[in-house]
PDB file of C-alpha atoms and ligand atoms in Angstrom:
ATOM      1  CA  MET A 285      91.556  70.972 119.316  1.00  0.00           C
ATOM      2  CA  ALA A 286      95.170  69.813 120.011  1.00  0.00           C
ATOM      3  CA  LYS A 287      96.764  67.734 117.445  1.00  0.00           C
ATOM      4  CA  ASP A 288      97.960  64.283 117.862  1.00  0.00           C
ATOM      5  CA  LYS A 289     101.562  64.297 118.452  1.00  0.00           C
ATOM      6  CA  ASN A 290     101.990  61.391 116.107  1.00  0.00           C
ATOM      7  CA  GLU A 291      99.921  62.764 113.352  1.00  0.00           C
ATOM      8  CA  ALA A 292     102.071  63.071 110.224  1.00  0.00           C
ATOM      9  CA  ARG A 293     102.467  66.794 109.047  1.00  0.00           C
ATOM     10  CA  VAL A 294     103.152  67.904 105.587  1.00  0.00           C
ATOM     11  CA  LEU A 295     105.224  70.944 106.087  1.00  0.00           C
ATOM     12  CA  ILE A 296     104.615  73.334 103.434  1.00  0.00           C
ATOM     13  CA  PRO A 297     107.018  76.280 103.523  1.00  0.00           C
ATOM     14  CA  PRO A 298     105.582  79.711 102.775  1.00  0.00           C
ATOM     15  CA  VAL A 299     106.225  80.761  99.171  1.00  0.00           C
ATOM     16  CA  HIS A 300     105.923  84.344  99.665  1.00  0.00           C
ATOM     17  CA  VAL A 301     106.926  86.011 102.904  1.00  0.00           C
ATOM     18  CA  GLY A 302     106.231  89.504 103.799  1.00  0.00           C
ATOM     19  CA  VAL A 303     108.422  91.477 106.361  1.00  0.00           C
ATOM     20  CA  ILE A 304     107.437  94.787 107.948  1.00  0.00           C
ATOM     21  CA  MET A 305     110.871  96.168 109.130  1.00  0.00           C
ATOM     22  CA  ASP A 306     109.777  97.883 112.403  1.00  0.00           C
ATOM     23  CA  GLY A 307     111.406  99.019 115.383  1.00  0.00           C
ATOM     24  CA  ASN A 308     114.519 100.757 114.026  1.00  0.00           C
ATOM     25  CA  GLY A 309     113.832 104.027 115.745  1.00  0.00           C
ATOM     26  CA  ARG A 310     113.158 102.556 119.257  1.00  0.00           C
ATOM     27  CA  TRP A 311     116.319 100.363 118.936  1.00  0.00           C
ATOM     28  CA  ALA A 312     118.435 103.453 118.421  1.00  0.00           C
ATOM     29  CA  LYS A 313     116.609 105.509 121.233  1.00  0.00           C
ATOM     30  CA  LYS A 314     117.493 102.696 123.653  1.00  0.00           C
ATOM     31  CA  ARG A 315     121.111 103.283 122.857  1.00  0.00           C
ATOM     32  CA  GLY A 316     120.667 107.110 123.215  1.00  0.00           C
ATOM     33  CA  MET A 317     121.484 107.347 119.469  1.00  0.00           C
ATOM     34  CA  PRO A 318     119.563 109.384 116.745  1.00  0.00           C
ATOM     35  CA  ARG A 319     116.923 107.373 114.676  1.00  0.00           C
ATOM     36  CA  LYS A 320     119.185 107.449 111.561  1.00  0.00           C
ATOM     37  CA  PHE A 321     121.556 105.062 113.486  1.00  0.00           C
ATOM     38  CA  GLY A 322     118.658 102.618 113.915  1.00  0.00           C
ATOM     39  CA  HIS A 323     117.848 102.600 110.182  1.00  0.00           C
ATOM     40  CA  ARG A 324     121.516 101.893 109.413  1.00  0.00           C
ATOM     41  CA  ALA A 325     121.407  99.018 111.867  1.00  0.00           C
ATOM     42  CA  GLY A 326     118.055  97.796 110.213  1.00  0.00           C
ATOM     43  CA  ALA A 327     119.568  97.900 106.720  1.00  0.00           C
ATOM     44  CA  LYS A 328     122.289  95.494 107.872  1.00  0.00           C
ATOM     45  CA  THR A 329     119.655  93.209 109.365  1.00  0.00           C
ATOM     46  CA  PHE A 330     117.735  93.377 105.861  1.00  0.00           C
ATOM     47  CA  ARG A 331     120.869  92.492 103.839  1.00  0.00           C
ATOM     48  CA  ARG A 332     121.548  89.360 106.181  1.00  0.00           C
ATOM     49  CA  ILE A 333     117.817  88.203 106.245  1.00  0.00           C
ATOM     50  CA  VAL A 334     117.760  88.453 102.360  1.00  0.00           C
ATOM     51  CA  ARG A 335     120.522  85.942 102.266  1.00  0.00           C
ATOM     52  CA  HIS A 336     119.104  83.704 104.800  1.00  0.00           C
ATOM     53  CA  ALA A 337     115.633  83.641 103.370  1.00  0.00           C
ATOM     54  CA  LYS A 338     117.310  82.440  99.976  1.00  0.00           C
ATOM     55  CA  HIS A 339     119.330  79.948 101.980  1.00  0.00           C
ATOM     56  CA  ILE A 340     116.249  78.338 103.508  1.00  0.00           C
ATOM     57  CA  GLY A 341     114.452  78.171 100.143  1.00  0.00           C
ATOM     58  CA  ILE A 342     111.884  81.005 100.315  1.00  0.00           C
ATOM     59  CA  LYS A 343     111.005  81.886  96.686  1.00  0.00           C
ATOM     60  CA  TYR A 344     109.493  85.508  97.228  1.00  0.00           C
ATOM     61  CA  ILE A 345     110.280  87.904 100.069  1.00  0.00           C
ATOM     62  CA  THR A 346     108.793  91.332 100.349  1.00  0.00           C
ATOM     63  CA  PHE A 347     110.277  94.031 102.733  1.00  0.00           C
ATOM     64  CA  TYR A 348     108.320  97.069 103.852  1.00  0.00           C
ATOM     65  CA  ALA A 349     110.914  99.758 103.698  1.00  0.00           C
ATOM     66  CA  PHE A 350     108.905 103.004 103.509  1.00  0.00           C
ATOM     67  CA  SER A 351     105.148 103.534 103.448  1.00  0.00           C
ATOM     68  CA  THR A 352     103.066 106.043 101.949  1.00  0.00           C
ATOM     69  CA  GLU A 353     102.367 107.532 105.390  1.00  0.00           C
ATOM     70  CA  ASN A 354     106.187 107.760 106.471  1.00  0.00           C
ATOM     71  CA  TRP A 355     106.502 111.102 104.626  1.00  0.00           C
ATOM     72  CA  LYS A 356     105.047 112.519 107.842  1.00  0.00           C
ATOM     73  CA  ARG A 357     108.409 111.991 109.481  1.00  0.00           C
ATOM     74  CA  SER A 358     110.943 114.788 109.734  1.00  0.00           C
ATOM     75  CA  GLU A 359     112.828 115.812 106.508  1.00  0.00           C
ATOM     76  CA  ASP A 360     115.985 114.884 108.161  1.00  0.00           C
ATOM     77  CA  GLU A 361     114.756 111.332 108.687  1.00  0.00           C
ATOM     78  CA  VAL A 362     113.103 110.920 105.331  1.00  0.00           C
ATOM     79  CA  ASN A 363     116.346 112.168 103.700  1.00  0.00           C
ATOM     80  CA  ALA A 364     118.454 109.758 105.566  1.00  0.00           C
ATOM     81  CA  LEU A 365     116.104 106.797 104.469  1.00  0.00           C
ATOM     82  CA  MET A 366     116.317 107.749 100.987  1.00  0.00           C
ATOM     83  CA  LYS A 367     120.215 107.863 101.096  1.00  0.00           C
ATOM     84  CA  LEU A 368     120.175 104.573 102.649  1.00  0.00           C
ATOM     85  CA  PHE A 369     118.040 102.919 100.075  1.00  0.00           C
ATOM     86  CA  GLU A 370     120.436 104.113  97.250  1.00  0.00           C
ATOM     87  CA  LYS A 371     123.418 102.919  99.134  1.00  0.00           C
ATOM     88  CA  ASN A 372     121.841  99.674  99.881  1.00  0.00           C
ATOM     89  CA  LEU A 373     121.196  99.056  96.254  1.00  0.00           C
ATOM     90  CA  ASP A 374     124.746  99.091  95.669  1.00  0.00           C
ATOM     91  CA  ASP A 375     125.375  96.406  98.235  1.00  0.00           C
ATOM     92  CA  LEU A 376     122.649  94.282  96.621  1.00  0.00           C
ATOM     93  CA  ASP A 377     124.293  93.995  93.429  1.00  0.00           C
ATOM     94  CA  GLU A 378     126.196  91.075  94.832  1.00  0.00           C
ATOM     95  CA  LEU A 379     122.911  89.231  95.083  1.00  0.00           C
ATOM     96  CA  PHE A 380     122.666  89.123  91.187  1.00  0.00           C
ATOM     97  CA  GLU A 381     125.506  86.638  90.883  1.00  0.00           C
ATOM     98  CA  GLU A 382     123.380  84.544  93.347  1.00  0.00           C
ATOM     99  CA  ASN A 383     120.500  84.443  90.928  1.00  0.00           C
ATOM    100  CA  VAL A 384     118.331  86.713  92.905  1.00  0.00           C
ATOM    101  CA  ARG A 385     115.740  88.898  91.143  1.00  0.00           C
ATOM    102  CA  ILE A 386     114.929  92.383  92.626  1.00  0.00           C
ATOM    103  CA  ARG A 387     111.735  94.195  92.173  1.00  0.00           C
ATOM    104  CA  PHE A 388     110.286  97.271  93.592  1.00  0.00           C
ATOM    105  CA  ILE A 389     106.652  98.107  94.489  1.00  0.00           C
ATOM    106  CA  GLY A 390     105.202 101.459  95.348  1.00  0.00           C
ATOM    107  CA  ASP A 391     104.691 104.851  93.773  1.00  0.00           C
ATOM    108  CA  ARG A 392     107.998 105.804  92.330  1.00  0.00           C
ATOM    109  CA  THR A 393     106.807 109.316  90.967  1.00  0.00           C
ATOM    110  CA  LYS A 394     107.752 110.948  94.477  1.00  0.00           C
ATOM    111  CA  LEU A 395     111.073 109.272  94.633  1.00  0.00           C
ATOM    112  CA  SER A 396     114.297 111.253  93.430  1.00  0.00           C
ATOM    113  CA  TYR A 397     115.461 110.619  89.868  1.00  0.00           C
ATOM    114  CA  SER A 398     118.782 109.101  90.958  1.00  0.00           C
ATOM    115  CA  LEU A 399     116.936 106.637  93.143  1.00  0.00           C
ATOM    116  CA  ARG A 400     114.414 105.625  90.528  1.00  0.00           C
ATOM    117  CA  LYS A 401     117.178 105.188  87.872  1.00  0.00           C
ATOM    118  CA  ARG A 402     119.050 103.083  90.552  1.00  0.00           C
ATOM    119  CA  MET A 403     115.991 100.952  91.202  1.00  0.00           C
ATOM    120  CA  GLU A 404     115.343 100.442  87.373  1.00  0.00           C
ATOM    121  CA  GLN A 405     118.935  99.340  86.796  1.00  0.00           C
ATOM    122  CA  SER A 406     118.813  96.812  89.558  1.00  0.00           C
ATOM    123  CA  GLU A 407     115.422  95.392  88.196  1.00  0.00           C
ATOM    124  CA  ARG A 408     116.915  95.259  84.543  1.00  0.00           C
ATOM    125  CA  GLU A 409     120.068  93.520  85.545  1.00  0.00           C
ATOM    126  CA  SER A 410     118.290  90.948  87.647  1.00  0.00           C
ATOM    127  CA  LEU A 411     115.469  90.186  85.383  1.00  0.00           C
ATOM    128  CA  ASN A 412     116.306  86.759  84.358  1.00  0.00           C
ATOM    129  CA  ASN A 413     117.345  85.626  88.006  1.00  0.00           C
ATOM    130  CA  THR A 414     115.178  82.755  89.201  1.00  0.00           C
ATOM    131  CA  ALA A 415     116.309  81.519  92.733  1.00  0.00           C
ATOM    132  CA  MET A 416     114.483  84.020  94.578  1.00  0.00           C
ATOM    133  CA  THR A 417     112.478  87.182  93.984  1.00  0.00           C
ATOM    134  CA  LEU A 418     113.332  90.045  96.451  1.00  0.00           C
ATOM    135  CA  VAL A 419     110.774  92.788  96.435  1.00  0.00           C
ATOM    136  CA  ILE A 420     111.367  96.102  98.373  1.00  0.00           C
ATOM    137  CA  ALA A 421     108.276  98.241  99.136  1.00  0.00           C
ATOM    138  CA  ILE A 422     109.240 101.802  98.804  1.00  0.00           C
ATOM    139  CA  ASN A 423     106.644 104.648  99.060  1.00  0.00           C
ATOM    140  CA  TYR A 424     104.185 101.798  99.047  1.00  0.00           C
ATOM    141  CA  GLY A 425     100.613 101.817 100.510  1.00  0.00           C
ATOM    142  CA  GLY A 426      98.084  99.151 100.033  1.00  0.00           C
ATOM    143  CA  ARG A 427      95.346 101.728  99.677  1.00  0.00           C
ATOM    144  CA  ASP A 428      97.443 103.627  97.108  1.00  0.00           C
ATOM    145  CA  GLU A 429      98.047 100.520  95.257  1.00  0.00           C
ATOM    146  CA  ILE A 430      94.352  99.463  94.965  1.00  0.00           C
ATOM    147  CA  THR A 431      93.345 103.137  94.091  1.00  0.00           C
ATOM    148  CA  ASN A 432      95.785 103.150  91.177  1.00  0.00           C
ATOM    149  CA  ALA A 433      94.605  99.899  90.013  1.00  0.00           C
ATOM    150  CA  VAL A 434      90.919 101.019  90.111  1.00  0.00           C
ATOM    151  CA  ARG A 435      91.874 104.177  88.204  1.00  0.00           C
ATOM    152  CA  THR A 436      93.504 102.358  85.339  1.00  0.00           C
ATOM    153  CA  ILE A 437      90.499 100.152  85.034  1.00  0.00           C
ATOM    154  CA  ALA A 438      88.110 102.990  85.041  1.00  0.00           C
ATOM    155  CA  GLN A 439      90.071 104.672  82.347  1.00  0.00           C
ATOM    156  CA  ASP A 440      89.976 101.364  80.190  1.00  0.00           C
ATOM    157  CA  VAL A 441      86.027 101.421  80.754  1.00  0.00           C
ATOM    158  CA  ARG A 442      85.864 104.993  79.604  1.00  0.00           C
ATOM    159  CA  ASP A 443      87.979 104.147  76.513  1.00  0.00           C
ATOM    160  CA  GLY A 444      85.958 101.264  75.775  1.00  0.00           C
ATOM    161  CA  LYS A 445      88.455  98.850  76.118  1.00  0.00           C
ATOM    162  CA  LEU A 446      86.682  97.052  79.115  1.00  0.00           C
ATOM    163  CA  ASP A 447      83.223  96.199  80.007  1.00  0.00           C
ATOM    164  CA  PRO A 448      82.406  96.753  83.883  1.00  0.00           C
ATOM    165  CA  ALA A 449      81.180  93.110  83.818  1.00  0.00           C
ATOM    166  CA  ASP A 450      84.779  92.028  83.143  1.00  0.00           C
ATOM    167  CA  VAL A 451      86.058  93.548  86.331  1.00  0.00           C
ATOM    168  CA  SER A 452      87.058  90.537  88.384  1.00  0.00           C
ATOM    169  CA  GLU A 453      89.347  89.767  91.342  1.00  0.00           C
ATOM    170  CA  GLU A 454      92.057  88.464  88.641  1.00  0.00           C
ATOM    171  CA  LEU A 455      91.708  91.658  86.627  1.00  0.00           C
ATOM    172  CA  ILE A 456      92.260  93.936  89.746  1.00  0.00           C
ATOM    173  CA  GLN A 457      95.223  91.692  90.847  1.00  0.00           C
ATOM    174  CA  SER A 458      96.859  92.075  87.438  1.00  0.00           C
ATOM    175  CA  ARG A 459      96.716  95.865  87.968  1.00  0.00           C
ATOM    176  CA  LEU A 460      98.309  95.862  91.308  1.00  0.00           C
ATOM    177  CA  TYR A 461     102.134  96.512  91.783  1.00  0.00           C
ATOM    178  CA  THR A 462     102.497  92.851  92.629  1.00  0.00           C
ATOM    179  CA  GLU A 463     100.946  91.737  89.318  1.00  0.00           C
ATOM    180  CA  GLU A 464     101.559  88.140  88.998  1.00  0.00           C
ATOM    181  CA  MET A 465     103.318  87.539  92.193  1.00  0.00           C
ATOM    182  CA  PRO A 466     101.709  84.978  94.493  1.00  0.00           C
ATOM    183  CA  PRO A 467      99.747  86.084  97.379  1.00  0.00           C
ATOM    184  CA  VAL A 468     101.525  86.589 100.643  1.00  0.00           C
ATOM    185  CA  ASP A 469     101.512  83.451 102.964  1.00  0.00           C
ATOM    186  CA  LEU A 470     103.174  84.743 105.913  1.00  0.00           C
ATOM    187  CA  ILE A 471     103.683  88.304 107.130  1.00  0.00           C
ATOM    188  CA  ILE A 472     106.228  88.938 109.846  1.00  0.00           C
ATOM    189  CA  ARG A 473     106.169  92.187 112.065  1.00  0.00           C
ATOM    190  CA  PRO A 474     108.674  92.787 114.729  1.00  0.00           C
ATOM    191  CA  SER A 475     108.737  95.324 117.276  1.00  0.00           C
ATOM    192  CA  GLY A 476     105.571  94.431 119.194  1.00  0.00           C
ATOM    193  CA  GLU A 477     103.012  96.375 116.975  1.00  0.00           C
ATOM    194  CA  LEU A 478     100.203  94.219 115.932  1.00  0.00           C
ATOM    195  CA  ARG A 479      99.083  95.895 112.815  1.00  0.00           C
ATOM    196  CA  LEU A 480      99.575  95.839 108.947  1.00  0.00           C
ATOM    197  CA  SER A 481     100.129  99.686 108.511  1.00  0.00           C
ATOM    198  CA  ASN A 482      98.766  99.514 105.014  1.00  0.00           C
ATOM    199  CA  PHE A 483     101.054  96.809 103.998  1.00  0.00           C
ATOM    200  CA  MET A 484      99.830  94.406 101.224  1.00  0.00           C
ATOM    201  CA  ILE A 485      96.072  94.612 102.311  1.00  0.00           C
ATOM    202  CA  TRP A 486      94.885  92.954  99.252  1.00  0.00           C
ATOM    203  CA  GLN A 487      97.606  90.355  99.044  1.00  0.00           C
ATOM    204  CA  ALA A 488      97.315  89.366 102.630  1.00  0.00           C
ATOM    205  CA  ALA A 489      93.693  88.442 102.548  1.00  0.00           C
ATOM    206  CA  TYR A 490      94.637  84.817 103.633  1.00  0.00           C
ATOM    207  CA  ALA A 491      98.134  85.465 105.156  1.00  0.00           C
ATOM    208  CA  GLU A 492      99.195  83.997 108.373  1.00  0.00           C
ATOM    209  CA  TYR A 493     100.910  86.440 111.002  1.00  0.00           C
ATOM    210  CA  TYR A 494     103.853  86.100 113.029  1.00  0.00           C
ATOM    211  CA  PHE A 495     104.533  88.954 115.586  1.00  0.00           C
ATOM    212  CA  THR A 496     107.609  89.223 117.718  1.00  0.00           C
ATOM    213  CA  ASP A 497     108.578  91.985 120.322  1.00  0.00           C
ATOM    214  CA  ILE A 498     112.239  91.824 118.900  1.00  0.00           C
ATOM    215  CA  LEU A 499     113.089  95.187 117.189  1.00  0.00           C
ATOM    216  CA  TRP A 500     114.087  94.809 113.616  1.00  0.00           C
ATOM    217  CA  PRO A 501     117.816  95.667 113.918  1.00  0.00           C
ATOM    218  CA  ASP A 502     118.025  92.511 116.525  1.00  0.00           C
ATOM    219  CA  PHE A 503     116.015  90.094 114.287  1.00  0.00           C
ATOM    220  CA  SER A 504     118.152  87.092 113.847  1.00  0.00           C
ATOM    221  CA  ASN A 505     118.269  84.351 111.266  1.00  0.00           C
ATOM    222  CA  LYS A 506     116.871  82.017 113.836  1.00  0.00           C
ATOM    223  CA  ASP A 507     113.925  84.342 114.354  1.00  0.00           C
ATOM    224  CA  LEU A 508     113.032  83.964 110.543  1.00  0.00           C
ATOM    225  CA  GLU A 509     113.504  80.227 110.859  1.00  0.00           C
ATOM    226  CA  LYS A 510     111.084  80.254 114.034  1.00  0.00           C
ATOM    227  CA  ALA A 511     108.415  82.332 112.155  1.00  0.00           C
ATOM    228  CA  VAL A 512     108.680  79.846 109.159  1.00  0.00           C
ATOM    229  CA  GLU A 513     108.344  76.952 111.650  1.00  0.00           C
ATOM    230  CA  VAL A 514     105.256  78.452 113.354  1.00  0.00           C
ATOM    231  CA  TYR A 515     103.734  79.037 109.984  1.00  0.00           C
ATOM    232  CA  CYS A 516     104.217  75.350 109.036  1.00  0.00           C
ATOM    233  CA  GLU A 517     102.119  74.433 112.158  1.00  0.00           C
ATOM    234  CA  ARG A 518      99.211  76.636 111.203  1.00  0.00           C
ATOM    235  CA  ASN A 519      96.148  75.108 109.597  1.00  0.00           C
ATOM    236  CA  ARG A 520      95.120  77.168 106.627  1.00  0.00           C
ATOM    237  CA  ARG A 521      91.543  76.586 105.557  1.00  0.00           C
ATOM    238  CA  PHE A 522      90.850  79.359 103.037  1.00  0.00           C
ATOM    239  CA  GLY A 523      87.218  79.174 104.119  1.00  0.00           C
ATOM    240  CA  GLY A 524      86.772  75.480 103.713  1.00  0.00           C
ATOM    241  CA  VAL A 525      86.722  72.800 106.368  1.00  0.00           C
TER     242      VAL A 525
HETATM  243  C1  IPE B 622     110.934 101.058 110.685  1.00  0.00           C
HETATM  244  O1  IPE B 622     111.263 101.487 112.042  1.00  0.00           O
HETATM  245  C2  IPE B 622     111.517 101.790 109.705  1.00  0.00           C
HETATM  246  C3  IPE B 622     110.626 102.562 108.635  1.00  0.00           C
HETATM  247  C4  IPE B 622     109.474 102.702 108.904  1.00  0.00           C
HETATM  248  C5  IPE B 622     111.224 103.259 107.676  1.00  0.00           C
HETATM  249  P1  IPE B 622     110.671 102.721 112.533  1.00  0.00           P
HETATM  250  O2  IPE B 622     111.344 104.008 112.126  1.00  0.00           O
HETATM  251  O3  IPE B 622     109.242 102.875 112.364  1.00  0.00           O
HETATM  252  O4  IPE B 622     110.987 102.343 114.156  1.00  0.00           O
HETATM  253  P2  IPE B 622     109.975 102.819 115.329  1.00  0.00           P
HETATM  254  O5  IPE B 622     108.879 102.044 115.021  1.00  0.00           O
HETATM  255  O6  IPE B 622     109.902 104.247 115.549  1.00  0.00           O
HETATM  256  O7  IPE B 622     110.833 102.063 116.576  1.00  0.00           O
HETATM  257  C1  IPE B 623     105.351 100.596 108.910  1.00  0.00           C
HETATM  258  O1  IPE B 623     106.000 100.988 110.139  1.00  0.00           O
HETATM  259  C2  IPE B 623     106.208 100.928 107.707  1.00  0.00           C
HETATM  260  C3  IPE B 623     107.358 100.314 107.528  1.00  0.00           C
HETATM  261  C4  IPE B 623     107.964  99.333 108.424  1.00  0.00           C
HETATM  262  C5  IPE B 623     107.942 100.641 106.259  1.00  0.00           C
HETATM  263  P1  IPE B 623     105.548 102.354 110.762  1.00  0.00           P
HETATM  264  O2  IPE B 623     106.377 102.342 111.983  1.00  0.00           O
HETATM  265  O3  IPE B 623     105.456 103.433 109.804  1.00  0.00           O
HETATM  266  O4  IPE B 623     104.073 101.951 111.243  1.00  0.00           O
HETATM  267  P2  IPE B 623     103.106 102.624 112.260  1.00  0.00           P
HETATM  268  O5  IPE B 623     103.090 104.032 112.172  1.00  0.00           O
HETATM  269  O6  IPE B 623     103.923 102.154 113.605  1.00  0.00           O
HETATM  270  O7  IPE B 623     101.833 101.949 112.198  1.00  0.00           O
HETATM  271 MG1   MG B 624     107.674 102.058 113.521  1.00  0.00          MG
END
């Protein structure tokens, strides 16, 4: 039912925003350039959007940078992406001064030693920052995350540390990469694709979605604001009335 225009609305901004950075390849193709070129442009957009998210008061923002399925791409493209992640981390150091905490989610074991070290260093140096938590999902898959959580629980049961009756939603949540992070409120996916592609499948159980045809490199600060505005108009019921 349409809302009364005069109805007073309480605008509660999203605490945790997830962004599926998609469309880099198509953006490059439209310009007759290699896919790598699109990824570089996408990385620039990422750095801008991180700052704008902090500016508008978002507390947690998670960017999907590389999925557990993205290894299917050419070696050339995968290598270019990995190099770009490492380079981006150097640029992100400036954010530490702005009180931003950096965290990574995903299976790190398949990443290069140098990238892993660099990730750990960023996490360590920004550990006590409180203005915003920037989460980057690299070699992340929601199914992989849940599978790992279940494996640690099974191990604890076998070791006699846990009783199967103690397995609760809270326990599973505590074994995910996102541990104590709040659930995702809003998921933004540019590029016209209407799917999660294995992103935060547990955490997004009650998320709101914002889809746009804009390709990620063209995603503007205004687009982020628009997504937040649209989110604020939604009526979240969580199964209630
Ligand atoms: C997203 O852009 C970046 C990654 C998945 C790493 P794509 O590379 O998927 O771009 P399209 O979807 O091919 O345009
Ligand atoms: C999702 O995009 C993964 C990231 C943005 C990192 P993809 O381009 O890999 O997703 P599909 O293949 O279109 O579902
Ligand atoms: Mg894509």
